XYZ file of C-alpha atoms in Angstrom:
394
model
C 24.807 4.881 2.951
C 24.627 5.301 6.717
C 22.425 2.811 8.537
C 21.941 5.396 11.287
C 20.111 7.829 9.045
C 16.595 8.616 10.141
C 13.630 8.177 7.753
C 13.507 11.735 6.411
C 17.203 11.557 5.484
C 16.937 8.074 3.986
C 14.091 9.205 1.747
C 16.186 12.014 0.292
C 19.543 10.263 -0.070
C 19.056 6.500 0.248
C 20.233 4.334 -2.658
C 21.449 7.265 -4.754
C 23.681 6.382 -7.718
C 25.499 9.105 -9.644
C 26.907 8.923 -13.134
C 30.254 10.328 -14.194
C 28.559 13.718 -14.422
C 27.789 13.879 -10.665
C 24.227 15.115 -11.140
C 22.294 16.410 -8.104
C 18.955 14.862 -9.050
C 18.949 11.176 -9.927
C 19.422 10.335 -13.593
C 16.723 8.616 -15.638
C 18.132 5.677 -17.571
C 15.585 5.290 -20.358
C 17.079 2.232 -21.978
C 15.739 -1.228 -22.726
C 19.073 -3.017 -22.803
C 22.762 -2.704 -21.939
C 26.004 -3.114 -23.896
C 28.760 -5.563 -22.927
C 32.468 -5.068 -23.510
C 32.788 -8.515 -25.073
C 30.936 -11.733 -25.786
C 32.700 -13.250 -22.798
C 31.454 -10.396 -20.613
C 27.881 -10.973 -21.790
C 28.162 -14.684 -21.005
C 29.516 -13.977 -17.531
C 26.750 -11.455 -16.841
C 24.033 -13.947 -17.841
C 25.659 -16.661 -15.744
C 25.608 -14.358 -12.749
C 29.377 -14.454 -12.442
C 29.652 -10.662 -12.711
C 27.357 -7.938 -11.483
C 25.537 -5.591 -13.810
C 22.338 -4.945 -15.683
C 21.035 -7.201 -18.459
C 17.626 -5.962 -19.544
C 15.304 -3.251 -18.211
C 12.580 -5.800 -17.506
C 14.950 -7.350 -14.960
C 16.260 -4.094 -13.518
C 17.808 -0.735 -14.336
C 19.868 1.896 -12.481
C 16.896 4.201 -11.871
C 14.674 1.367 -10.648
C 17.561 0.138 -8.523
C 17.757 3.493 -6.753
C 14.039 3.456 -5.998
C 14.173 -0.127 -4.725
C 17.187 0.534 -2.505
C 15.632 3.676 -1.072
C 12.467 1.755 -0.227
C 14.550 -0.993 1.381
C 16.351 1.568 3.526
C 13.025 2.986 4.657
C 11.300 -0.354 5.228
C 14.215 -2.274 6.731
C 14.094 -4.877 3.939
C 16.952 -6.668 2.204
C 15.454 -6.669 -1.295
C 12.682 -4.971 -3.257
C 11.189 -5.188 -6.726
C 9.356 -2.256 -8.289
C 6.231 -2.992 -10.326
C 4.067 -1.150 -12.823
C 1.161 -0.758 -10.381
C 0.119 -1.594 -6.863
C -2.037 -4.472 -8.071
C 0.916 -5.879 -10.023
C 2.781 -5.920 -6.706
C -0.082 -7.632 -4.862
C -0.608 -10.283 -7.544
C 3.111 -11.020 -7.861
C 3.715 -11.199 -4.104
C 0.935 -13.752 -3.659
C 1.011 -15.820 -6.840
C 4.793 -16.217 -7.045
C 4.808 -18.415 -3.946
C 1.754 -20.649 -4.361
C 0.754 -23.508 -6.643
C -2.282 -25.682 -7.294
C -3.331 -27.397 -4.081
C -2.064 -24.617 -1.800
C -4.276 -22.553 0.486
C -4.435 -18.817 1.224
C -6.005 -17.245 4.297
C -6.925 -13.597 3.749
C -8.693 -10.928 5.726
C -12.086 -10.279 4.185
C -11.593 -6.512 4.534
C -9.542 -5.905 1.397
C -9.524 -3.460 -1.481
C -11.844 -4.820 -4.180
C -9.098 -5.811 -6.635
C -7.035 -7.444 -3.882
C -10.018 -9.503 -2.869
C -10.568 -10.503 -6.517
C -7.008 -11.850 -6.754
C -7.415 -14.221 -3.805
C -11.141 -14.961 -4.053
C -11.601 -15.251 -7.840
C -8.261 -15.467 -9.667
C -6.332 -17.832 -7.401
C -9.041 -20.546 -7.382
C -8.913 -20.640 -11.194
C -5.430 -22.110 -10.789
C -6.403 -24.606 -8.098
C -5.365 -22.421 -5.165
C -7.902 -22.401 -2.341
C -8.765 -19.305 -0.344
C -10.515 -18.682 2.963
C -11.666 -15.171 3.899
C -11.815 -14.349 7.609
C -12.751 -11.472 9.858
C -9.145 -10.399 10.375
C -9.793 -8.414 13.530
C -9.748 -11.540 15.685
C -6.714 -13.862 15.825
C -8.839 -16.919 16.538
C -10.370 -16.578 13.063
C -6.937 -16.808 11.448
C -6.057 -19.806 13.581
C -9.297 -21.658 12.783
C -8.787 -21.139 9.047
C -5.351 -22.782 8.949
C -5.105 -26.022 6.965
C -2.165 -28.368 6.358
C -1.738 -26.756 2.916
C -1.897 -23.113 4.091
C 1.022 -21.217 2.550
C 0.086 -17.520 2.636
C -1.689 -15.110 4.964
C -2.714 -11.846 3.289
C -4.017 -8.695 4.921
C -4.093 -4.924 4.811
C -4.009 -2.832 7.976
C -5.632 -0.380 8.385
C -8.182 -1.719 5.944
C -9.834 -0.079 2.959
C -12.192 1.692 3.501
C -13.357 1.165 7.086
C -9.929 1.422 8.740
C -10.105 -1.835 10.682
C -6.773 -2.864 12.186
C -5.243 -6.352 12.153
C -2.774 -7.569 14.780
C 0.167 -8.115 12.426
C 2.487 -9.556 15.065
C -0.184 -12.008 16.177
C -0.921 -13.172 12.629
C 2.820 -13.541 11.943
C 3.228 -15.733 15.020
C 0.478 -18.048 13.787
C 1.988 -18.155 10.304
C 5.419 -19.046 11.618
C 3.947 -22.007 13.492
C 2.797 -23.569 10.204
C 5.532 -22.312 7.868
C 3.283 -19.843 6.039
C 4.269 -16.367 4.830
C 2.479 -13.171 5.813
C 1.944 -10.582 3.066
C 0.899 -7.130 4.324
C -0.516 -4.355 2.163
C 0.786 -1.354 4.128
C -0.659 1.434 1.977
C -3.007 3.008 4.522
C -0.388 3.139 7.283
C 2.479 4.240 4.992
C 6.085 3.284 5.808
C 6.199 6.381 8.024
C 3.767 4.984 10.596
C 4.063 1.191 10.385
C 6.851 -1.314 9.712
C 5.259 -4.735 9.067
C 8.630 -6.497 8.747
C 9.578 -5.338 12.239
C 6.263 -6.748 13.471
C 7.054 -10.181 12.000
C 5.504 -10.013 8.528
C 7.532 -11.608 5.729
C 6.522 -9.544 2.692
C 5.272 -5.951 2.389
C 3.542 -4.497 -0.666
C 2.674 -0.927 -1.585
C 0.703 0.810 -4.232
C 3.303 3.513 -4.824
C 0.562 5.307 -6.752
C -0.732 6.477 -3.388
C 1.384 8.312 -0.782
C 4.766 7.481 -2.327
C 3.957 9.398 -5.486
C 1.293 11.355 -3.688
C 0.761 13.921 -6.413
C -1.497 12.181 -8.915
C 1.204 11.525 -11.518
C 2.219 7.877 -11.653
C 1.053 4.305 -11.229
C 3.509 2.079 -9.406
C 4.009 -0.654 -6.850
C 6.763 -2.266 -4.829
C 7.330 -5.613 -3.080
C 9.785 -5.845 -0.164
C 11.133 -8.874 1.697
C 14.328 -10.698 2.608
C 16.857 -11.703 -0.047
C 16.185 -15.443 0.291
C 12.445 -15.106 -0.395
C 12.995 -12.788 -3.354
C 15.558 -15.148 -4.857
C 13.555 -18.310 -4.271
C 10.057 -17.114 -5.148
C 9.806 -13.664 -6.674
C 12.820 -13.261 -8.941
C 11.880 -15.707 -11.714
C 8.209 -14.710 -11.600
C 9.218 -11.066 -11.932
C 11.597 -11.696 -14.823
C 9.345 -13.909 -16.866
C 5.893 -12.347 -16.369
C 7.027 -8.749 -16.857
C 5.375 -6.547 -14.192
C 8.431 -4.254 -14.155
C 8.171 -0.530 -13.511
C 9.156 2.058 -16.112
C 12.417 3.886 -15.262
C 10.648 7.204 -15.753
C 8.063 6.162 -13.156
C 10.837 5.081 -10.796
C 12.411 8.533 -11.134
C 9.059 10.215 -10.424
C 8.617 8.074 -7.317
C 12.138 8.904 -6.129
C 11.064 12.553 -6.203
C 7.911 11.611 -4.288
C 9.894 9.855 -1.566
C 11.871 13.028 -0.871
C 8.763 14.781 0.445
C 6.871 11.753 1.799
C 7.392 12.503 5.529
C 6.357 16.149 5.116
C 3.215 15.271 3.172
C 2.149 12.404 5.410
C 2.640 14.518 8.544
C 0.351 17.269 7.218
C -2.175 14.811 5.782
C -2.382 12.975 9.095
C -2.749 16.177 11.082
C -5.567 17.228 8.761
C -7.238 13.822 8.913
C -7.211 13.785 12.713
C -8.677 17.277 13.069
C -11.326 16.637 10.422
C -12.257 13.356 12.131
C -12.681 15.162 15.460
C -14.821 17.834 13.810
C -17.031 15.353 11.965
C -17.578 13.236 15.067
C -19.496 16.162 16.597
C -21.765 16.831 13.616
C -25.441 15.857 13.794
C -25.492 14.588 10.176
C -22.740 12.054 10.944
C -23.595 8.662 12.427
C -20.032 7.434 12.926
C -16.395 8.354 12.321
C -13.640 5.739 12.255
C -10.081 7.005 12.553
C -7.058 5.122 13.955
C -5.816 8.213 15.799
C -8.945 8.521 17.946
C -9.423 6.851 21.316
C -12.840 5.579 20.241
C -11.367 3.457 17.426
C -12.604 -0.127 18.063
C -9.007 -1.422 18.149
C -7.236 1.542 19.683
C -4.992 -0.753 21.729
C -3.600 -2.483 18.620
C -3.203 0.863 16.875
C -1.111 2.081 19.802
C 1.052 -1.050 19.792
C 1.913 -1.246 16.092
C 1.435 2.209 14.555
C 3.460 5.349 15.228
C 0.665 7.629 13.997
C -2.918 7.641 12.847
C -3.639 7.637 9.137
C -4.280 10.019 6.283
C -7.682 8.330 5.764
C -10.980 8.813 7.576
C -14.094 6.629 7.270
C -17.346 8.573 7.695
C -20.871 7.174 7.918
C -23.665 9.658 7.228
C -27.123 9.218 8.710
C -28.923 9.857 5.438
C -27.489 6.875 3.522
C -26.517 7.114 -0.140
C -28.523 10.301 -0.680
C -26.620 12.105 2.068
C -23.292 10.653 0.948
C -23.810 11.912 -2.589
C -25.061 15.291 -1.350
C -21.943 15.740 0.793
C -19.592 14.894 -2.050
C -21.391 17.179 -4.480
C -21.415 20.102 -2.039
C -17.702 20.014 -1.193
C -15.570 22.638 -2.883
C -11.929 22.025 -1.952
C -12.265 18.267 -1.464
C -12.546 16.514 -4.817
C -14.424 13.326 -5.710
C -11.922 10.646 -6.703
C -11.274 6.995 -5.917
C -7.543 7.637 -5.494
C -5.969 8.279 -2.089
C -2.750 9.487 -0.492
C -2.685 12.543 -2.741
C -1.601 16.065 -1.844
C -5.176 17.034 -2.715
C -7.988 15.998 -0.377
C -10.148 13.354 -2.049
C -13.437 11.697 -1.153
C -15.212 8.642 -2.549
C -18.307 6.529 -1.979
C -16.977 2.937 -1.681
C -20.328 1.208 -2.262
C -20.565 2.672 -5.765
C -16.851 2.837 -6.634
C -14.002 0.832 -5.090
C -16.230 -1.873 -3.564
C -19.163 -1.817 -5.975
C -18.529 -5.382 -7.196
C -19.144 -6.860 -3.755
C -22.599 -8.063 -2.840
C -24.719 -6.027 -0.454
C -24.140 -8.735 2.145
C -20.363 -8.641 1.692
C -20.299 -4.861 2.007
C -22.419 -5.054 5.147
C -19.966 -7.568 6.639
C -17.163 -5.077 6.054
C -19.095 -2.219 7.619
C -19.610 -0.419 4.297
C -23.079 1.086 4.402
C -24.822 3.201 1.725
C -23.885 6.219 3.838
C -20.162 5.418 4.087
C -17.667 7.773 2.476
C -13.870 7.587 2.597
C -11.858 10.756 2.972
C -8.192 10.928 1.970
C -6.907 14.097 3.607
C -4.525 16.257 1.602
C -2.017 18.908 2.575
C -4.306 21.937 2.285
C -4.861 24.340 5.173
C -6.667 22.501 7.964
C -9.145 25.267 8.697
C -10.082 25.562 5.023
C -10.870 21.849 4.897
C -12.978 21.946 8.058
C -14.871 24.967 6.759
C -15.464 23.110 3.491
C -17.018 20.176 5.367
C -19.051 22.547 7.538
C -20.632 24.289 4.562
C -21.268 20.978 2.778
C -22.898 19.385 5.833
C -25.114 22.433 6.313
C -26.846 21.477 3.061
C -27.736 17.994 4.315
C -30.757 17.326 6.508
C -29.856 15.825 9.874
């Protein structure tokens, strides 16, 4: 595989393995185990003296192709595919901490991510401090002698805040901590956390990587040393492995990822510009706009905007529900990154378990909706929002 290939080429050809039949599309190896030529060969394989597959929970040819293709795209040495995005998040964090350790996390996290660090980790004696991740001084003030992990997503879900990844990584390196970045909203097309200094990257492959509403999946990417020292045994013994069929589906998704993300981002930007001028809309937050609160950081670490738009309606929950119910093309769903445009009301869906105070801290008001732009015709989407907004009182 050529290291000079550009992203679109890597996502079609990277990591491809072909059987003796020289198939065009990657094969699906739906097997639990593997056969050895002899007892001695089995012993050598388990000892690590020879290369090869042992058990599908540890790895398989189809999963291997997906992991290698993601590594080529992300610039990582190793990857492990998981059954869901949350399996990836939990594994990436918990595999490297123990009782008495401390995690610093941005408070602006997807609800389940926040539950892992704020509720689950403390049950095992792991402390957690949530900070306003927009300001580096907050990360620095939260550091303790036992701080081992910094965790963040950027842009954030759902209000599209941006965290200075390079700045956080510099602080982490000073104390020997590892930075875990959930890069879902930026996609590997627009942001490379490892190049910015992060140590581990996680994705919900359910989102843009599949991008067509078919599969749950996740992936963890890092350097070989970290995977070997921290992740490998956790992955083998706790069993978050991805199904080979899912890996094959995601390989197909990667082939069209740049095309989909380009159209989704173009749609998101134009819709954001349209909505910003509408009298029913109080605020639009979009990383591709100059009025984004952290436009300078966006420009320094992202190569594009996002497929997501945060919209705050003046009429609160009533207006938010009315907008969703009046849309025709755009569907109501808590998923994102899909070829279909999707909209959700975070306060009553993805972030409903937070307190009113916690949602307010994150900028999630009763009138906030999150749009995930799809690949439909841009003008059709804008017309859909125009007709839906016309039914809402300003």
